[in-house]
Structures are given as C-alpha cells and as structure tokens.
C-alpha cells in the first residue's frame, strides 16, 4: 500500500472508542485517531469522519436505565450528539462540521446528491465533515442501523479512494479471536464471498451495534465502488502509525479493478427497493443489454407501492433476484397493464408510454 496515493479517505469510529465505559465521551482512544487525521491532512489527504457514539455518550445523563425504550434512546442520542461533537471539536485546531443523515436521505437520489455536494464543499474549505446517523429522528423504516455500512455509503458519496473501519480487534480472523486464541488474522481479502462472511461473528463490544458481519458488508460495498478498505484495531495507536508508514496493520480489502458506475452502485448498495416486479421463471432477457425486452407479457405480479422514478427489484417467480432498477411506471399503472387480457392493448400502451425500465438505470445483481 502507498499512503502517498491517497487523495480522500473516510474513517469510521465506533461507540466503544467514543464512550468505552458509557460514562460520557473519553479522549483516551480518540487522541490517537485525531493525530492520525491531523497527519493525513498535513500530507494533503482529505478526511471525512463517520462517528458513532451519540447514544453511548448520552446514556450517563439519564437516571433510569432499567427500561430503556426507543424514546429514551432517541433522547440519549440527542444529548450525546452534542457531547460527542464537542469532544471531537476540541481535538482539532481546524473547524469541524456536523452532518446527520438517515437512510431515507441516502436512498433518495436528490438528497443523496445534496449530501455529496455538502461534503465536497466542506472539504474544499478545509472543514472536517463528521457524519453520524440521525438516531433522534430515524425509524426502523428509515435507518441504516449501523455505522459500518453507513461509512461505506458515505465513502461512495464522497468519492473517497480509501475507507478505514476501526474495530476492537486487529482485523478479520478465520474465527473469533475473543474465543479462540489460535485464530489467524487474514491480512488480505481479494474477493468477498460466502466463505468470508462465514468468518464474521457477532459484536464483542457491549457498546456498539455493529459486529464483524457489518464490517464485511461495508467492505463489500466500498470495494465495488473502487475504494480500498482497511479493517484495523482502533484501540491501539500502532495501527495508525503503521498506516502512515505504508504498512497494513489489519485486513486489507483491495478495491475492485472494475468499479461500478456511480449511479448503479448507489442503486445496488444504497437505494432501497420500494417494490418489486415479478417476472416469469422463463424470463431470460439480458437486462443490462436491452431493457425493452421486459414487457407486460413477462410480468407475473407487481408488489409494493412505488412511483415513477423509484427503485424496484426485478425478480423471477422462484425468488431469483435479477436486478434493481429505476421504474418508469408507477405500481398502479404497471399493475393495470400487466392485468390486461388484451395483450395488444397492453402492448400499444407500453409502446406509447415507453419501456418499463431503461437500459442505463439497471443494476444487474450477482447470484449469491
């Protein structure tokens, strides 16, 4: 690895580093991370920080912790976010900025582009963007759920070339190092498949919400966008010294040699399907080559409530996922066309209105 080639990096810091004892924020582990960020900036590398920890940072301000419901967690997040930002801000001699997002913001193309523009404007003005999920307002429907995957989405939005995910272990092991002293560290993962996911266990920290699985998921998202990803131990300063020296202190997930186009990556890894179009099991059209082959004749059913421009899932009746795509039809109109017995009428209507999905707005999915 060659740190001199880095132009823009995203570093993800978890709750266990922010508030290790859930008694407010602590600079114990953050000092080393802050020094790494300062050193990167001194080398001309732009940095974006994705920081968890608002709930963990704010929990000590609440007396009754026996029955912590969702409203209480949101209140903890609201209080803790202020303390967390204040802690980060005092560690730097340059300005920081707070950006709170939900998955609802990221999966909406217009808001996604707005987030991208804000991040780039802050970097241009030498201001450190600090992002976190907006736990105070998010719901189950709108949340990402973990900041590992959020960091990968932000890395893609920010056009970063490197993503650094801090963990409580040195990297990805072939088994849980907290349970197996003979577990071996995997220094490099060239391809993320089922065997890699099988090595990812649950979270060992009682503070954070993300385990090793979410970190591998994040790496998968990032490398598909052409982003080198490193999983390192954020609790030790040696990890960051190694990175500065051009050494790999943990697990390196090299970027894809053929990264996905930006809007297709967004559709595959960030946008959520608002509905689905189920086609006949015999459907064999090459969606990426000629989307006009998908006609109402092949549609078995239309599920969900979606509008023109929403992302939908195209799958076969047997459950095989074919693609995610931008729909040129609402679910209401598409259902109406698919239900017509008069196929000539359906064909005439579709010829007038246009293709169901357009060739340049289809992300073909790989079989898992």
Tab-separated table of N, CA and C in Angstrom, residues 116-190:
chain	number	residue	atom	x	y	z
A	116	UNK	N	-23.629	14.648	-0.909
A	116	UNK	CA	-22.344	14.635	-1.611
A	116	UNK	C	-21.817	16.055	-1.787
A	117	UNK	N	-22.668	16.939	-2.254
A	117	UNK	CA	-22.253	18.321	-2.521
A	117	UNK	C	-21.831	19.031	-1.231
A	118	UNK	N	-22.546	18.751	-0.136
A	118	UNK	CA	-22.207	19.368	1.146
A	118	UNK	C	-20.841	18.901	1.634
A	119	UNK	N	-20.594	17.582	1.550
A	119	UNK	CA	-19.305	17.030	1.972
A	119	UNK	C	-18.169	17.641	1.168
A	120	UNK	N	-18.326	17.710	-0.146
A	120	UNK	CA	-17.264	18.238	-1.012
A	120	UNK	C	-17.022	19.727	-0.756
A	121	UNK	N	-18.096	20.468	-0.460
A	121	UNK	CA	-17.945	21.899	-0.168
A	121	UNK	C	-17.189	22.100	1.143
A	122	UNK	N	-17.462	21.267	2.142
A	122	UNK	CA	-16.752	21.360	3.416
A	122	UNK	C	-15.271	21.045	3.234
A	123	UNK	N	-14.968	19.983	2.491
A	123	UNK	CA	-13.579	19.600	2.260
A	123	UNK	C	-12.824	20.695	1.504
A	124	UNK	N	-13.492	21.307	0.556
A	124	UNK	CA	-12.869	22.372	-0.233
A	124	UNK	C	-12.454	23.537	0.658
A	125	UNK	N	-13.198	23.724	1.748
A	125	UNK	CA	-12.921	24.828	2.662
A	125	UNK	C	-12.164	24.380	3.915
A	126	UNK	N	-11.532	23.206	3.820
A	126	UNK	CA	-10.677	22.682	4.887
A	126	UNK	C	-11.435	22.503	6.209
A	127	UNK	N	-12.675	22.067	6.105
A	127	UNK	CA	-13.501	21.780	7.275
A	127	UNK	C	-13.731	20.273	7.331
A	128	UNK	N	-13.542	19.678	8.506
A	128	UNK	CA	-13.683	18.229	8.664
A	128	UNK	C	-15.153	17.841	8.802
A	129	UNK	N	-15.730	17.125	7.845
A	129	UNK	CA	-17.116	16.659	7.990
A	129	UNK	C	-17.172	15.485	8.969
A	130	UNK	N	-18.055	15.572	9.952
A	130	UNK	CA	-18.275	14.495	10.907
A	130	UNK	C	-19.717	14.019	10.740
A	131	UNK	N	-19.879	12.785	10.290
A	131	UNK	CA	-21.217	12.264	9.987
A	131	UNK	C	-21.623	11.188	10.970
A	132	UNK	N	-22.919	11.135	11.226
A	132	UNK	CA	-23.495	10.106	12.075
A	132	UNK	C	-24.933	9.891	11.616
A	133	UNK	N	-25.461	8.728	11.943
A	133	UNK	CA	-26.876	8.504	11.664
A	133	UNK	C	-27.705	9.359	12.614
A	134	UNK	N	-28.763	9.939	12.099
A	134	UNK	CA	-29.617	10.812	12.904
A	134	UNK	C	-30.565	9.963	13.752
A	135	UNK	N	-30.030	9.407	14.841
A	135	UNK	CA	-30.796	8.485	15.679
A	135	UNK	C	-32.015	9.144	16.329
A	136	UNK	N	-32.002	10.452	16.467
A	136	UNK	CA	-33.107	11.141	17.133
A	136	UNK	C	-34.394	11.086	16.320
A	137	UNK	N	-34.281	11.111	15.004
A	137	UNK	CA	-35.488	11.163	14.170
A	137	UNK	C	-35.713	9.913	13.328
A	138	UNK	N	-34.712	9.058	13.237
A	138	UNK	CA	-34.849	7.914	12.339
A	138	UNK	C	-35.818	6.876	12.888
A	139	UNK	N	-36.367	6.085	11.992
A	139	UNK	CA	-37.281	4.999	12.349
A	139	UNK	C	-36.739	3.709	11.760
A	140	UNK	N	-37.371	2.585	12.097
A	140	UNK	CA	-36.922	1.302	11.553
A	140	UNK	C	-36.932	1.321	10.031
A	141	UNK	N	-37.882	2.040	9.463
A	141	UNK	CA	-38.021	2.097	8.013
A	141	UNK	C	-36.939	2.957	7.371
A	142	UNK	N	-36.431	3.936	8.117
A	142	UNK	CA	-35.513	4.914	7.535
A	142	UNK	C	-34.067	4.758	7.966
A	143	UNK	N	-33.765	3.848	8.892
A	143	UNK	CA	-32.405	3.787	9.432
A	143	UNK	C	-31.508	2.817	8.677
A	144	UNK	N	-30.220	3.143	8.686
A	144	UNK	CA	-29.207	2.209	8.177
A	144	UNK	C	-29.018	1.104	9.211
A	145	UNK	N	-28.904	1.507	10.488
A	145	UNK	CA	-28.830	0.531	11.577
A	145	UNK	C	-27.440	0.352	12.148
A	146	UNK	N	-26.418	0.593	11.346
A	146	UNK	CA	-25.043	0.506	11.841
A	146	UNK	C	-24.182	1.459	11.031
A	147	UNK	N	-23.170	2.001	11.676
A	147	UNK	CA	-22.334	2.993	11.013
A	147	UNK	C	-21.215	2.388	10.172
A	148	UNK	N	-21.066	1.060	10.207
A	148	UNK	CA	-20.133	0.407	9.290
A	148	UNK	C	-20.654	0.564	7.861
A	149	UNK	N	-21.894	0.122	7.645
A	149	UNK	CA	-22.491	0.266	6.312
A	149	UNK	C	-22.679	1.728	5.940
A	150	UNK	N	-23.016	2.556	6.931
A	150	UNK	CA	-23.157	3.983	6.659
A	150	UNK	C	-21.842	4.561	6.145
A	151	UNK	N	-20.724	4.146	6.744
A	151	UNK	CA	-19.426	4.677	6.327
A	151	UNK	C	-19.110	4.316	4.879
A	152	UNK	N	-19.526	3.116	4.458
A	152	UNK	CA	-19.302	2.711	3.066
A	152	UNK	C	-20.157	3.543	2.113
A	153	UNK	N	-21.396	3.832	2.509
A	153	UNK	CA	-22.272	4.668	1.688
A	153	UNK	C	-21.718	6.083	1.588
A	154	UNK	N	-21.205	6.593	2.710
A	154	UNK	CA	-20.635	7.937	2.718
A	154	UNK	C	-19.348	7.974	1.901
A	155	UNK	N	-18.530	6.917	1.993
A	155	UNK	CA	-17.300	6.848	1.203
A	155	UNK	C	-17.606	6.900	-0.287
A	156	UNK	N	-18.676	6.217	-0.682
A	156	UNK	CA	-19.090	6.240	-2.090
A	156	UNK	C	-19.589	7.628	-2.472
A	157	UNK	N	-20.403	8.226	-1.603
A	157	UNK	CA	-20.942	9.560	-1.887
A	157	UNK	C	-19.833	10.601	-1.971
A	158	UNK	N	-18.803	10.437	-1.129
A	158	UNK	CA	-17.713	11.411	-1.081
A	158	UNK	C	-16.637	11.156	-2.131
A	159	UNK	N	-16.813	10.110	-2.939
A	159	UNK	CA	-15.807	9.734	-3.937
A	159	UNK	C	-14.444	9.511	-3.290
A	160	UNK	N	-14.448	8.840	-2.143
A	160	UNK	CA	-13.199	8.536	-1.441
A	160	UNK	C	-12.454	7.424	-2.161
A	161	UNK	N	-11.144	7.365	-1.949
A	161	UNK	CA	-10.378	6.252	-2.516
A	161	UNK	C	-10.023	5.218	-1.459
A	162	UNK	N	-10.213	5.575	-0.158
A	162	UNK	CA	-9.870	4.660	0.924
A	162	UNK	C	-10.888	4.768	2.053
A	163	UNK	N	-11.278	3.624	2.603
A	163	UNK	CA	-12.147	3.561	3.774
A	163	UNK	C	-11.410	2.813	4.869
A	164	UNK	N	-11.343	3.407	6.063
A	164	UNK	CA	-10.695	2.782	7.210
A	164	UNK	C	-11.750	2.557	8.284
A	165	UNK	N	-12.001	1.295	8.620
A	165	UNK	CA	-13.003	0.946	9.623
A	165	UNK	C	-12.285	0.499	10.886
A	166	UNK	N	-12.507	1.210	11.973
A	166	UNK	CA	-11.873	0.877	13.252
A	166	UNK	C	-12.705	-0.161	13.999
A	167	UNK	N	-12.028	-1.172	14.506
A	167	UNK	CA	-12.687	-2.251	15.237
A	167	UNK	C	-12.000	-2.426	16.586
A	168	UNK	N	-12.452	-3.446	17.351
A	168	UNK	CA	-11.807	-3.745	18.636
A	168	UNK	C	-10.843	-4.918	18.511
A	169	UNK	N	-10.644	-5.401	17.286
A	169	UNK	CA	-9.668	-6.455	17.002
A	169	UNK	C	-8.807	-5.980	15.835
A	170	UNK	N	-7.737	-6.704	15.547
A	170	UNK	CA	-6.774	-6.266	14.540
A	170	UNK	C	-7.304	-6.345	13.113
A	171	UNK	N	-8.347	-7.113	12.886
A	171	UNK	CA	-8.896	-7.255	11.550
A	171	UNK	C	-9.826	-8.449	11.495
A	172	UNK	N	-9.979	-9.021	10.308
A	172	UNK	CA	-10.813	-10.204	10.120
A	172	UNK	C	-9.991	-11.452	10.411
A	173	UNK	N	-10.508	-12.291	11.279
A	173	UNK	CA	-9.849	-13.555	11.628
A	173	UNK	C	-10.649	-14.726	11.051
A	174	UNK	N	-10.001	-15.882	10.960
A	174	UNK	CA	-10.698	-17.065	10.452
A	174	UNK	C	-11.664	-17.641	11.480
A	175	UNK	N	-11.585	-17.161	12.730
A	175	UNK	CA	-12.550	-17.490	13.780
A	175	UNK	C	-12.488	-16.368	14.808
A	176	UNK	N	-13.396	-16.384	15.766
A	176	UNK	CA	-13.485	-15.300	16.742
A	176	UNK	C	-12.254	-15.282	17.649
A	177	UNK	N	-11.419	-14.240	17.574
A	177	UNK	CA	-10.197	-14.205	18.383
A	177	UNK	C	-10.478	-14.041	19.875
A	178	UNK	N	-11.669	-13.571	20.232
A	178	UNK	CA	-12.025	-13.441	21.641
A	178	UNK	C	-12.326	-14.807	22.269
A	179	UNK	N	-12.644	-15.774	21.419
A	179	UNK	CA	-12.984	-17.110	21.905
A	179	UNK	C	-11.926	-18.152	21.559
A	180	UNK	N	-11.206	-17.914	20.479
A	180	UNK	CA	-10.206	-18.880	20.015
A	180	UNK	C	-8.819	-18.233	19.966
A	181	UNK	N	-7.929	-18.585	20.897
A	181	UNK	CA	-6.583	-17.981	20.924
A	181	UNK	C	-5.739	-18.345	19.705
A	182	UNK	N	-6.151	-19.374	18.956
A	182	UNK	CA	-5.406	-19.796	17.767
A	182	UNK	C	-5.957	-19.185	16.481
A	183	UNK	N	-6.913	-18.266	16.623
A	183	UNK	CA	-7.490	-17.623	15.442
A	183	UNK	C	-6.411	-16.883	14.659
A	184	UNK	N	-6.467	-16.987	13.340
A	184	UNK	CA	-5.447	-16.383	12.481
A	184	UNK	C	-6.004	-15.150	11.773
A	185	UNK	N	-5.220	-14.082	11.797
A	185	UNK	CA	-5.591	-12.851	11.122
A	185	UNK	C	-5.446	-13.018	9.612
A	186	UNK	N	-6.442	-12.580	8.875
A	186	UNK	CA	-6.388	-12.616	7.414
A	186	UNK	C	-5.947	-11.233	6.941
A	187	UNK	N	-4.755	-11.154	6.417
A	187	UNK	CA	-4.169	-9.859	6.061
A	187	UNK	C	-4.790	-9.255	4.813
A	188	UNK	N	-5.250	-10.097	3.896
A	188	UNK	CA	-5.772	-9.576	2.643
A	188	UNK	C	-6.932	-10.428	2.147
A	189	UNK	N	-7.991	-9.775	1.734
A	189	UNK	CA	-9.161	-10.460	1.177
A	189	UNK	C	-9.392	-9.897	-0.221
A	190	UNK	N	-9.080	-10.701	-1.229
A	190	UNK	CA	-9.207	-10.231	-2.607
A	190	UNK	C	-10.632	-10.336	-3.138
